[in-house]
Structures are given as structure tokens and as C-alpha cells.
PDB file of C-alpha atoms and ligand atoms in Angstrom:
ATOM      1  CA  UNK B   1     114.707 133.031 137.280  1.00 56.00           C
ATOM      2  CA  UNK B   2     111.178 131.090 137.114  1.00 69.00           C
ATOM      3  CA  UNK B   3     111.069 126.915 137.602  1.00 90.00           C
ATOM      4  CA  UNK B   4     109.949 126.848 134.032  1.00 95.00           C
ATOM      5  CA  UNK B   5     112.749 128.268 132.078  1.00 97.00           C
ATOM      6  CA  UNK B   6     115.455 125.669 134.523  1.00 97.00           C
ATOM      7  CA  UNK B   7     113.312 122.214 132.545  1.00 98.00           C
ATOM      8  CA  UNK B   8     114.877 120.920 129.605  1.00 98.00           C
ATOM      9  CA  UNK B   9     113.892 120.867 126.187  1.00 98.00           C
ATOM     10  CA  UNK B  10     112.040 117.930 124.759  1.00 98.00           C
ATOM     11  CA  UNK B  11     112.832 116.441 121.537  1.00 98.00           C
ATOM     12  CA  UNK B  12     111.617 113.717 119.411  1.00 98.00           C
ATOM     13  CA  UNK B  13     111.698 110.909 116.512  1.00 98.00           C
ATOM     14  CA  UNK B  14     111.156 108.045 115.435  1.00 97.00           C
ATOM     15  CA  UNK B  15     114.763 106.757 116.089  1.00 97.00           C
ATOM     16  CA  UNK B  16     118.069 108.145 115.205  1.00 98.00           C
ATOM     17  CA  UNK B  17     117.039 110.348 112.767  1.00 98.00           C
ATOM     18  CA  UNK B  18     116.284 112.883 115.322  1.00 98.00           C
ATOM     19  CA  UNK B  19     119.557 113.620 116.729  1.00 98.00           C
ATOM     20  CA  UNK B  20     120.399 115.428 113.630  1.00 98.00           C
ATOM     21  CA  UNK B  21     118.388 118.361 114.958  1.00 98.00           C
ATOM     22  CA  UNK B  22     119.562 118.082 118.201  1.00 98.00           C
ATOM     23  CA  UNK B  23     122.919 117.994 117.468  1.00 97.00           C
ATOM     24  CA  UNK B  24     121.998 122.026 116.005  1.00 97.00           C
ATOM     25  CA  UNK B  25     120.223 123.018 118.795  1.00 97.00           C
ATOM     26  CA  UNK B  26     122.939 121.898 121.500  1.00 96.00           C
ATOM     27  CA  UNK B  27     125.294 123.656 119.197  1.00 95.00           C
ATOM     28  CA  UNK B  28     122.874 126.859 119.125  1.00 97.00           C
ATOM     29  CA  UNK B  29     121.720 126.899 122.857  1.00 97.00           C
ATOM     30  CA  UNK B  30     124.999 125.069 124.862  1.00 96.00           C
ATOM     31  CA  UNK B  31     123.259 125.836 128.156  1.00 96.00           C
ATOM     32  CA  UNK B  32     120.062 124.014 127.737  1.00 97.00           C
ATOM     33  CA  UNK B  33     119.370 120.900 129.119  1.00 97.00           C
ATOM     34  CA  UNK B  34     117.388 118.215 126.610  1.00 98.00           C
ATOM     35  CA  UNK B  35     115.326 114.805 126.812  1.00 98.00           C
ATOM     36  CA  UNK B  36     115.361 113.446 123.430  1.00 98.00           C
ATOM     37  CA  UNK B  37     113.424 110.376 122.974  1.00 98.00           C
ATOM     38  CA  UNK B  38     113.834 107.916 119.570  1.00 98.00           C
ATOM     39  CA  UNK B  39     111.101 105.638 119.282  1.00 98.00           C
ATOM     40  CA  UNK B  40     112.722 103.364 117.250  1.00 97.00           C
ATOM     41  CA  UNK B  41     110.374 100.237 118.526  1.00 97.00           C
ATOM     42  CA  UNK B  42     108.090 102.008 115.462  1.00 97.00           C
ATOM     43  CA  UNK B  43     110.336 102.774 113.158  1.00 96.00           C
ATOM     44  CA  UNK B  44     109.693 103.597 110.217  1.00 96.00           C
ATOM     45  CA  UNK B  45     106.909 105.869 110.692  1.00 97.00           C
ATOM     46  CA  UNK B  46     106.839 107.330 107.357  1.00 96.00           C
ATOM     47  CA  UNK B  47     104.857 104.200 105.332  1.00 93.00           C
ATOM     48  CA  UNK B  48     102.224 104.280 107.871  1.00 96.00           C
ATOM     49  CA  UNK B  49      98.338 105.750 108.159  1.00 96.00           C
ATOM     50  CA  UNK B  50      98.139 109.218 109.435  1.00 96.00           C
ATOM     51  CA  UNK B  51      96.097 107.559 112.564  1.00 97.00           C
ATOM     52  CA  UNK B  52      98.890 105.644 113.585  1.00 97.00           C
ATOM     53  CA  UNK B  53     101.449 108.399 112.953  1.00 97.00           C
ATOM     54  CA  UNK B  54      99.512 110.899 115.106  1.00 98.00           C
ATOM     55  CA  UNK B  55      98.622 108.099 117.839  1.00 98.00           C
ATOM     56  CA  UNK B  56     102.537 107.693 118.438  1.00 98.00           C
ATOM     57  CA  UNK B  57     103.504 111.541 118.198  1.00 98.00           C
ATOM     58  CA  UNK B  58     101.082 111.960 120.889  1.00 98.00           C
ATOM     59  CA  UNK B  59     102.020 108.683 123.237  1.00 98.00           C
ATOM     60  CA  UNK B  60     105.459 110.468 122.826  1.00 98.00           C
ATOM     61  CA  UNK B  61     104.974 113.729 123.567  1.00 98.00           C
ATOM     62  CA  UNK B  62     103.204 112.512 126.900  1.00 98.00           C
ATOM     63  CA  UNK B  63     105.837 110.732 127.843  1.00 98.00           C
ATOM     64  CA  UNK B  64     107.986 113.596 127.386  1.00 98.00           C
ATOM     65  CA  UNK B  65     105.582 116.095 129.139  1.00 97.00           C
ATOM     66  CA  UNK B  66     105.381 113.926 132.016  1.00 97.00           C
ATOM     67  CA  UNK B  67     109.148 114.557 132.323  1.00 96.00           C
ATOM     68  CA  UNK B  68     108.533 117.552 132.554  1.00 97.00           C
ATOM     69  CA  UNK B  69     110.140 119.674 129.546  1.00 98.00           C
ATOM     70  CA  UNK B  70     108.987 123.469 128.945  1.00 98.00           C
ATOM     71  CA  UNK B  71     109.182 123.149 125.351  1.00 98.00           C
ATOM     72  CA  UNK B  72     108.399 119.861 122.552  1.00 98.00           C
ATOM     73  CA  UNK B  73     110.242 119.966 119.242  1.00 98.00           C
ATOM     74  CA  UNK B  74     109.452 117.430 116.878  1.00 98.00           C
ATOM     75  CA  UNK B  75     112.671 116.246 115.347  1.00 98.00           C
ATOM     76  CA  UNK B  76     110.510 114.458 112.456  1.00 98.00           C
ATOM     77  CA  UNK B  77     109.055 115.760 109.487  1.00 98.00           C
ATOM     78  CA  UNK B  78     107.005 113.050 109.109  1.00 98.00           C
ATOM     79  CA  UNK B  79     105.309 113.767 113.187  1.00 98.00           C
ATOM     80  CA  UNK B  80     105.335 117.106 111.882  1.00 98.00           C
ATOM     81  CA  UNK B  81     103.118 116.697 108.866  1.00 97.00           C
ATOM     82  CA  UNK B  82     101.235 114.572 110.067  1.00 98.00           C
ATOM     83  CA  UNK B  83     100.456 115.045 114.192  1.00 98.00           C
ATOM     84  CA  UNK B  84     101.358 119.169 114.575  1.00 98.00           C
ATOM     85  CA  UNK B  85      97.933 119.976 115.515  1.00 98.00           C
ATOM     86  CA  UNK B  86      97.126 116.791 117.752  1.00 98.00           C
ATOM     87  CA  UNK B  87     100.360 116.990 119.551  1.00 98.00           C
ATOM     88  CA  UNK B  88      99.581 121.063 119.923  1.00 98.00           C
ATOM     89  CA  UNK B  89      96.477 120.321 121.536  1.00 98.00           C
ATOM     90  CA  UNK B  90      97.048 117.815 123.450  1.00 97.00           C
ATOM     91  CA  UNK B  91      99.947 119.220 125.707  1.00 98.00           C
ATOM     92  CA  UNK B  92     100.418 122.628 127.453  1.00 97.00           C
ATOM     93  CA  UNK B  93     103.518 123.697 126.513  1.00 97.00           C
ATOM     94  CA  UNK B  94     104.534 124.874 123.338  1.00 98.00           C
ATOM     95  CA  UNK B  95     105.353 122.575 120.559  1.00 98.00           C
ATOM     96  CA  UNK B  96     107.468 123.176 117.336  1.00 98.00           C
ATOM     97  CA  UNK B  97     107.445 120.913 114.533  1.00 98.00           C
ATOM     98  CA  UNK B  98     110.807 121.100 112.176  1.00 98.00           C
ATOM     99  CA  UNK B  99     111.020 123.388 109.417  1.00 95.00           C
ATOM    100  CA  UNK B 100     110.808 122.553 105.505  1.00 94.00           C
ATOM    101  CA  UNK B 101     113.929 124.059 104.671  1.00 94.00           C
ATOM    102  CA  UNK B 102     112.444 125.171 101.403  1.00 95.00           C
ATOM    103  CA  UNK B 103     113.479 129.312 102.139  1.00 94.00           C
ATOM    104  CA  UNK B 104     117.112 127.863 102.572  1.00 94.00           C
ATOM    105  CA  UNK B 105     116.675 125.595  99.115  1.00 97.00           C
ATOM    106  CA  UNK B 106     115.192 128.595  97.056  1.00 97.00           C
ATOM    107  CA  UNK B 107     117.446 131.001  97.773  1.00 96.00           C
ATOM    108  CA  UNK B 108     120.206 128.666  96.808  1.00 97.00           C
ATOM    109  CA  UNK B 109     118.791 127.236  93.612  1.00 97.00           C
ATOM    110  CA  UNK B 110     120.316 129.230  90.335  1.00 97.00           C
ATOM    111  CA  UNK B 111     117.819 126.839  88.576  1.00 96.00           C
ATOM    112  CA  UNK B 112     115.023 127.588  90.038  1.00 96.00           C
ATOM    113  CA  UNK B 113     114.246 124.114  90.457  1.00 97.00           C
ATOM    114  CA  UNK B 114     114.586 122.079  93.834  1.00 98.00           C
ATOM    115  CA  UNK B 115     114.029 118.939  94.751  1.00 98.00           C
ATOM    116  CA  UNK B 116     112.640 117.495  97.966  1.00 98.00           C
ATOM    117  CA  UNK B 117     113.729 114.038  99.523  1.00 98.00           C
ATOM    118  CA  UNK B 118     111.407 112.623 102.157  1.00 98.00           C
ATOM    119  CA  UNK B 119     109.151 109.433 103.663  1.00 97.00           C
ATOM    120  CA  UNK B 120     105.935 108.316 101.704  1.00 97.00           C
ATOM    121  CA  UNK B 121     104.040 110.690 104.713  1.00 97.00           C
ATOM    122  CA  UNK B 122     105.782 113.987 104.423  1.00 97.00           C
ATOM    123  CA  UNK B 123     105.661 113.831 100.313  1.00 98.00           C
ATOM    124  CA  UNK B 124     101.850 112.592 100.125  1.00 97.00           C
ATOM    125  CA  UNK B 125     101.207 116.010 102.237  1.00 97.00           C
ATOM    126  CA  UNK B 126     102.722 118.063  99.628  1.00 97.00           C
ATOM    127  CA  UNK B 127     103.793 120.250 102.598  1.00 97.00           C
ATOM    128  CA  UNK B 128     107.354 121.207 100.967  1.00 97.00           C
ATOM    129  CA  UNK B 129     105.790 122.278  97.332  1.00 97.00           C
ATOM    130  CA  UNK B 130     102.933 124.670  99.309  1.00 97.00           C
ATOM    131  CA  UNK B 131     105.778 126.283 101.149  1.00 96.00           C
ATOM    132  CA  UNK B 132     107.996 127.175  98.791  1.00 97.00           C
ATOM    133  CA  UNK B 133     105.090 127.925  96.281  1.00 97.00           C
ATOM    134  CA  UNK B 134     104.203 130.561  98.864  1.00 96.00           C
ATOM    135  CA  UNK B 135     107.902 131.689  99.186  1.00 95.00           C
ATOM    136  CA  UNK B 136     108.234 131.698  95.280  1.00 96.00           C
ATOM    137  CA  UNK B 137     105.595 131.273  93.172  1.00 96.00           C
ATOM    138  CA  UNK B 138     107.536 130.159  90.128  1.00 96.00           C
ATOM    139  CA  UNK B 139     109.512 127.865  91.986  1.00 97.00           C
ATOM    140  CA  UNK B 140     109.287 123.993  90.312  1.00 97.00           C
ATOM    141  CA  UNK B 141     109.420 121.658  93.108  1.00 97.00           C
ATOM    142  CA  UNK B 142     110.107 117.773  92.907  1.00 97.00           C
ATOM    143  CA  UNK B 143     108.642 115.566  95.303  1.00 97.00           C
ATOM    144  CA  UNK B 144     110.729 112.397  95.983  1.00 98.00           C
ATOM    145  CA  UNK B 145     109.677 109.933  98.174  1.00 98.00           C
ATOM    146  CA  UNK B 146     112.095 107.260  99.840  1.00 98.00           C
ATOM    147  CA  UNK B 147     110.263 104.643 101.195  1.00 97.00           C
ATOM    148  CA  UNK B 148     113.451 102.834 102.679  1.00 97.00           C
ATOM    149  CA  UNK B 149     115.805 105.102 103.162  1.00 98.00           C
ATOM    150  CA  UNK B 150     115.260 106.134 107.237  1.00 97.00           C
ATOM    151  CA  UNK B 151     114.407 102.277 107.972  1.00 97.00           C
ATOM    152  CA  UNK B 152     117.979 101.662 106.418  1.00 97.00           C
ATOM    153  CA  UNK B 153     119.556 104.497 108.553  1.00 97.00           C
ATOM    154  CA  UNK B 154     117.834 103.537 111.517  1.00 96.00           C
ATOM    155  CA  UNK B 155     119.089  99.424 110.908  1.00 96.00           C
ATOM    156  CA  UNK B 156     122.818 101.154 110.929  1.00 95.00           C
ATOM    157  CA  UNK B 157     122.805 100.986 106.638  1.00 97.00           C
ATOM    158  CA  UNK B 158     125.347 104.591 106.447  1.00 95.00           C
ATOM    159  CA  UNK B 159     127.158 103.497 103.493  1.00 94.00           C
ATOM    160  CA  UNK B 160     126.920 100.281 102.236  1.00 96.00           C
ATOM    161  CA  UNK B 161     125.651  98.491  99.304  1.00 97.00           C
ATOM    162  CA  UNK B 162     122.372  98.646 100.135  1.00 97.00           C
ATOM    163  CA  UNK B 163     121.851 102.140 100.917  1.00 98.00           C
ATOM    164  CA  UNK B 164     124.008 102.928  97.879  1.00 98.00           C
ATOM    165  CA  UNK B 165     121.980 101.477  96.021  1.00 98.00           C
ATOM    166  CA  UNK B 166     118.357 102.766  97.455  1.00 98.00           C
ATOM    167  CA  UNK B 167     119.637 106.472  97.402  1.00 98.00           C
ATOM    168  CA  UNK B 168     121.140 106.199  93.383  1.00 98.00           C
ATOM    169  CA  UNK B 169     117.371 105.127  92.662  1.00 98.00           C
ATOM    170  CA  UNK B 170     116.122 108.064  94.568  1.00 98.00           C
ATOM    171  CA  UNK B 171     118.974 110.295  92.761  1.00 98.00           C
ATOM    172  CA  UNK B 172     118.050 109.307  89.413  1.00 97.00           C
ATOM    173  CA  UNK B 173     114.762 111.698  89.011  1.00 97.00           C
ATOM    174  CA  UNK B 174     116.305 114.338  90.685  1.00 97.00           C
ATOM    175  CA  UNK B 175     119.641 114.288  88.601  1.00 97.00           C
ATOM    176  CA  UNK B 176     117.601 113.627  85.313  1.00 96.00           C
ATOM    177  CA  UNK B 177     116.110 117.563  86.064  1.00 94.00           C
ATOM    178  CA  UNK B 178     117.542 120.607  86.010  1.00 92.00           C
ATOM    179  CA  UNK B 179     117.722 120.235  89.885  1.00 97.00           C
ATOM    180  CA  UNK B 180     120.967 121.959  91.504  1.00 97.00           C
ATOM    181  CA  UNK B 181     119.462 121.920  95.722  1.00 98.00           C
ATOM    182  CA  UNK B 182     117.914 119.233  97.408  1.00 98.00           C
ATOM    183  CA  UNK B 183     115.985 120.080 100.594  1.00 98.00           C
ATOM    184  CA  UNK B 184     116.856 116.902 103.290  1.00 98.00           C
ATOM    185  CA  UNK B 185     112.977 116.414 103.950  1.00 98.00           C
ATOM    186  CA  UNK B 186     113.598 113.810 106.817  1.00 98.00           C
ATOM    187  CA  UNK B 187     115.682 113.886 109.805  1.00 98.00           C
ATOM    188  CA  UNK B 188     116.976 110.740 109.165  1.00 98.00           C
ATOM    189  CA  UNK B 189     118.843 112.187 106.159  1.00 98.00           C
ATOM    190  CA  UNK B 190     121.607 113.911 106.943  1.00 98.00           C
ATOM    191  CA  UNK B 191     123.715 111.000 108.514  1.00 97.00           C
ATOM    192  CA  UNK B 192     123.760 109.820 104.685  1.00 98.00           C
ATOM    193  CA  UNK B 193     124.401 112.970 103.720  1.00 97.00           C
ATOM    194  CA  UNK B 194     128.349 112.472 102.811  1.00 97.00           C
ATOM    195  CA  UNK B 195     126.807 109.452 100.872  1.00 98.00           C
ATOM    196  CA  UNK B 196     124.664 111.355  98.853  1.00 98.00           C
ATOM    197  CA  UNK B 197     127.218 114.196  97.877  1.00 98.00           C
ATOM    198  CA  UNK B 198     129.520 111.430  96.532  1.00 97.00           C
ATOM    199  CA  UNK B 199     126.724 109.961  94.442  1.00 98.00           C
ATOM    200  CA  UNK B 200     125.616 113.100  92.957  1.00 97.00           C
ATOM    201  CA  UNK B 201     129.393 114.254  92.280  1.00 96.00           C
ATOM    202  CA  UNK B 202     128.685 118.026  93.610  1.00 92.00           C
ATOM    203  CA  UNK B 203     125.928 118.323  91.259  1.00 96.00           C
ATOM    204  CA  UNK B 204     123.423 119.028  93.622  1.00 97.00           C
ATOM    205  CA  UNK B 205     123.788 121.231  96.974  1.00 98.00           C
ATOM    206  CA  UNK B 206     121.624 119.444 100.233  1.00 98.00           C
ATOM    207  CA  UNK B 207     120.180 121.209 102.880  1.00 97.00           C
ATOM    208  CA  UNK B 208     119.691 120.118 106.252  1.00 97.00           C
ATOM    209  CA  UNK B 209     116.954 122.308 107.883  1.00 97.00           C
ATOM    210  CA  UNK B 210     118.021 122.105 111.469  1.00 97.00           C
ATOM    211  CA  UNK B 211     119.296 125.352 111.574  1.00 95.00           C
ATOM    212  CA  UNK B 212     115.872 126.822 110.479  1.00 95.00           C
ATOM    213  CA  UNK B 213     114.233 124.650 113.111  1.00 97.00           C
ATOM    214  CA  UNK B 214     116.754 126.147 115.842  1.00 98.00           C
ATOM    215  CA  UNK B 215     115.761 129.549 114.648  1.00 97.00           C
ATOM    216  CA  UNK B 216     112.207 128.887 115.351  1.00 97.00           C
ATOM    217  CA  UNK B 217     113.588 127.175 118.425  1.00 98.00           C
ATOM    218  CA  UNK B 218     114.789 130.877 119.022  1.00 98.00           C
ATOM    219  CA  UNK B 219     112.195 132.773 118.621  1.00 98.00           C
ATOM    220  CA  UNK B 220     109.769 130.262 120.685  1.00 98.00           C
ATOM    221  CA  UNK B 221     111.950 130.510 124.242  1.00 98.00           C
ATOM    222  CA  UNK B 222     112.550 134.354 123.304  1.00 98.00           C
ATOM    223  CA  UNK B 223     109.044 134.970 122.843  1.00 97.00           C
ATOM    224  CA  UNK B 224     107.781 132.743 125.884  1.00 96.00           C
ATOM    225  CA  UNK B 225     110.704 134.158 128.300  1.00 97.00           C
ATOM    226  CA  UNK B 226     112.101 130.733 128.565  1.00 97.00           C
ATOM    227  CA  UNK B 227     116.226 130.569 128.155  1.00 98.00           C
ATOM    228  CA  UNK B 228     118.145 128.769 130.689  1.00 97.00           C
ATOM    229  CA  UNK B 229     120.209 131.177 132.890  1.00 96.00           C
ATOM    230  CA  UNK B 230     122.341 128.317 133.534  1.00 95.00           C
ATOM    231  CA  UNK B 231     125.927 129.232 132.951  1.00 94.00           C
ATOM    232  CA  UNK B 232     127.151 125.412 132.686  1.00 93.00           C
ATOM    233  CA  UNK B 233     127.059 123.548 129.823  1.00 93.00           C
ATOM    234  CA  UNK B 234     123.724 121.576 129.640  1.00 96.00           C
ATOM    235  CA  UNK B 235     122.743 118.033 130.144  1.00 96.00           C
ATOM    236  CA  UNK B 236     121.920 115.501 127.408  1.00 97.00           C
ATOM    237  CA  UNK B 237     119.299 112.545 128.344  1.00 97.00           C
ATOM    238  CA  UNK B 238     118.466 110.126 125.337  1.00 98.00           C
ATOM    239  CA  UNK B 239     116.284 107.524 125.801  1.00 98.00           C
ATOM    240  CA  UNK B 240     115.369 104.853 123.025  1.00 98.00           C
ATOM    241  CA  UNK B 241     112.224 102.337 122.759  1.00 98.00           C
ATOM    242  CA  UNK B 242     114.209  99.232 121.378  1.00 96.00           C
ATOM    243  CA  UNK B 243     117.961  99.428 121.171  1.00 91.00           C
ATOM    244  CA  UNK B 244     120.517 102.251 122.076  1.00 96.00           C
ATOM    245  CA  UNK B 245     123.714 101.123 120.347  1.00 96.00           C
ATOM    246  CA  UNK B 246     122.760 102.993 117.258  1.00 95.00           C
ATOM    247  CA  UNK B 247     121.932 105.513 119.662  1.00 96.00           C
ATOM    248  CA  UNK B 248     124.986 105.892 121.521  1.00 95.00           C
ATOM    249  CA  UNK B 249     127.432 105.400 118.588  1.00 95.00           C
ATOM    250  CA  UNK B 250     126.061 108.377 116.451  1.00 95.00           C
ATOM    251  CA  UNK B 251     125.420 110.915 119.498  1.00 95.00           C
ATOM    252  CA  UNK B 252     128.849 109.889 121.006  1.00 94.00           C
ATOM    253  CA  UNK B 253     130.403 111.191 117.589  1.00 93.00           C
ATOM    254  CA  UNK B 254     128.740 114.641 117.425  1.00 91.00           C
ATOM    255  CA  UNK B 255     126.720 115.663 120.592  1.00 90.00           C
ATOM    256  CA  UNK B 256     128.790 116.882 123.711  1.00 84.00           C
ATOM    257  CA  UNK B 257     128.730 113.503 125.642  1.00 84.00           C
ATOM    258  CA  UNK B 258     130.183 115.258 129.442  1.00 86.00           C
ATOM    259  CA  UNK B 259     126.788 115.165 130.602  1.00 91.00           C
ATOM    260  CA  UNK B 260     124.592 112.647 128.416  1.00 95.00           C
ATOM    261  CA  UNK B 261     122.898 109.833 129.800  1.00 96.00           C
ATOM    262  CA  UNK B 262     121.368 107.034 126.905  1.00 96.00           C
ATOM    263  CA  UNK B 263     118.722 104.316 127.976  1.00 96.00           C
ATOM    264  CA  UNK B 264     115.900 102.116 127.076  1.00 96.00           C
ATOM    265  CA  UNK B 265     112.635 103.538 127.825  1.00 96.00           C
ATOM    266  CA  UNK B 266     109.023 101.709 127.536  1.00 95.00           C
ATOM    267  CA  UNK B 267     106.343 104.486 126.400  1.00 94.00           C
TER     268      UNK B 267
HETATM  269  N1  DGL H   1     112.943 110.969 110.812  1.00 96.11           N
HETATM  270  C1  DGL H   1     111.632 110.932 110.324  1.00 96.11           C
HETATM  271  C2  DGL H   1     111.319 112.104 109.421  1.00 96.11           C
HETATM  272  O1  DGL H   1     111.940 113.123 109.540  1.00 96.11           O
HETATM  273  C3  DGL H   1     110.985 109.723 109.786  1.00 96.11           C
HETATM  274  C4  DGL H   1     111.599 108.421 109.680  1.00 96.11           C
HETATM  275  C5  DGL H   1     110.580 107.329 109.658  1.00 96.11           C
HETATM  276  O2  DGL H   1     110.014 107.038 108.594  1.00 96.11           O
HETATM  277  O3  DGL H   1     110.362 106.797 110.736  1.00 96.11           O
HETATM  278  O4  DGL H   1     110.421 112.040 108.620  1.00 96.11           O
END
């Protein structure tokens, strides 16, 4: 058993949005330890520059290297579009941005038509439509951004009238198309999730790619020798930039909370 493979996993966001991933990969890999850390001083990240995205991926995954972790995943498709590279090169362990989902969407779709929902960021870098045009080159792929939608999530908006009514505007393209799976392009997402399936009356199927994300989690600590022997269940640590009751309400309902620790953190 080596020091390295005994760290914990770190994990990352902008906020709350986050946790949806690691909420799959405590379910997939029960005897790791994580460090998740929500900046949610600078949320939303997804309406601003790519210089100031990538500056606070990177001020992040210091923090989190400092730690130290054996392995980053960025729990943000809009870090991941954006800051991959810089946070890659910038730390020395591996790093694993989330996945687009779009394998999961097109093999679903009877249409042949899916949609994407996601920040300003992540659509602007076309990211999802050059995936799944590689996948399928016939696909037809619609790009929706949501400007609001993870600053709502993140201000505790789950289902009320405001978020009702910011997610029926963002339906209303996608349910005007022949459109039958819509790829969850931001972390922040699926916590609205029961929302959205109500407003689109089982029209449209959502995917949450988390589970992809764990499988490249998977294949990264297979292929670097890096699985906890542990036999115990592992430890939780969440730590937030502004406030944690957002925080601590959502993880309390869905993570394993026997051995979680939540607190402020300044980066
Ligand atoms: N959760 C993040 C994502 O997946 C972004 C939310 C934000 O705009 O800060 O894109």
C-alpha cells in the first residue's frame, strides 16, 4: 500500500453545483476519502471571461493540492471548458475535468436530436456539439445557454417561481424541436432536475453525466494504481468560500454524512 493511494480525492465547483458529482463518485468508490471545495464567494462562474474562469480553477486546485489529494476532478463544466489545460499544467497530479454526457444523450435519442443545457461559458465553447459530432456525425445538437439558472440554484431557488419561470424560458426552444434527451451541461443542474421533468411533462429524457465522469474517475486511479485499500467507509470534507448552509442542507440529504466535516474556507 503506497502513501499516495491512502490521500483523498479532490473535487471542485463553483458552489453547490458540484456535489452532484460527488454524490456519484461516493456512491461508485465508498472507500475513498474526498475534499470537495465550492467556491461559491464567485459564483456564478459561467457569465465570466475565460481569464477569470481559469484564474479561479487554478487558485482552487492549489488550494486543494496543498491538501494534499492524489487526484483533482473538476465538478464544473464550465472549469472544465474553460481551465482543463491550465489546471493540468499547473499541478502534479492528475486532473479530470467532467464528461459531456453527449455518448449517454445519443444513444438515447430516437430523434436524433439532443439538446444541451449549460452556462454562457460551456455553450460559447461549443464543446458538447464537437463531441457528439465526433460520436455521430448526423447528430443535430441544440445549444442552450442559461445564464441564471446555477446563480439561482446556488441562492437556494429549487423550485420556486423564479426558477420556474427561468427554466420554462430555457424549455421553450428545446420543446419547440424535435428534441426527446437533454444532456444536463452544468453541475448545478441536476438539483432542478425533478423541476424540469415536471415542466417538460416526460417529453424529454435528462441526463446527468456524473456517472460518465466516475467512469473516467475509474479508469484514472486504475490506470495510475491509486484505489484506497481502505476497508472503511471513507471520509467526506466540504469546505465552502462564503456560506455552508446551502452546503450542508443538500449534502446532508444525499451524501453519507458519518464521516463529513463542512466549513468555511478562505482560498
Ligand atoms: N456548476 C458549474 C458548471 O457545471 C457552473 C456554475 C456557475 O456558473 O458558476 O458549469
Amino acid at each position: 500500500m503506497s502513501n499516495r493511494q491512502q490521500l483523498p480525492i479532490g473535487v471542485f465547483d463553483s458552489g453547490v453545483g458540484g456535489l452532484s458529482v460527488l454524490k456519484v463518485l461516493q456512491e461508485q468508490f465508498p472507500n475513498e476519502d474526498f475534499v470537495y471545495i465550492g467556491d461559491n464567494a464567485n459564483n456564478p462562474v459561467g457569465n465570466r471571461s475565460d481569464d477569470e474562469i481559469t484564474a479561479l480553477a487554478c487558485r482552487i486546485a492549489d488550494a486543494l493540492e496543498n491538501q494534499p489529494v492524489k487526484l483533482i476532478v473538476i465538478a464544473c463544466n464550465t472549469f472544465t471548458v474553460v481551465a482543463l489545460d491550465a489546471v493540468r499544467a499547473r499541478v502534479s497530479v492528475p486532473v479530470i475535468g467532467v464528461s459531456q454526457g453527449v455518448k449517454s444523450a445519443i444513444d438515447a435519442s430516437k430523434s436524433n436530436t439532443i439538446g444541451i443545457m449549460a452556462t454562457v461559458a460551456t455553450v460559447n465553447s461549443h464543446i458538447h456539439k464537437h463531441v457528439a459530432l465526433e460520436v455521430d456525425h448526423e447528430i443535430l445538437v441544440w445549444e442552450q445557454p442559461c445564464p441564471e439558472l446555477a446563480g439561482l440554484i446556488e441562492q437556494g431557488h429549487l423550485d420556486d417561481h423564479f426558477v420556474r419561470d427561468v427554466c420554462s424560458e430555457y424549455l421553450e426552444p428545446l420543446l419547440s424541436r424535435e428534441i426527446d434527451v437533454v444532456v444536463l451541461g452544468c453541475t448545478h443542474f441536476p438539483f432542478v432536475q425533478p423541476l424540469l421533468e415536471e415542466l417538460t411533462e416526460g417529453r424529454i429524457r435528462f441526463i446527468d453525466p456524473a456517472f460518465e465522469t466516475s467512469e473516467l474517475v475509474r479508469r484514472t486511479l486504475a490506470g495510475n494504481d491509486l484505489f484506497n485499500p481502505q476497508k472503511t467507509s471513507g471520509s467526506v470534507d466540504l469546505y465552502f468560500t462564503k456560506d455552508i448552509v446551502l452546503g450542508d442542507m443538500l449534502s446532508a440529504s444525499f451524501l453519507d454524512t458519518s464521516r463529513r466535516t463542512i466549513e468555511y474556507i478562505t482560498l
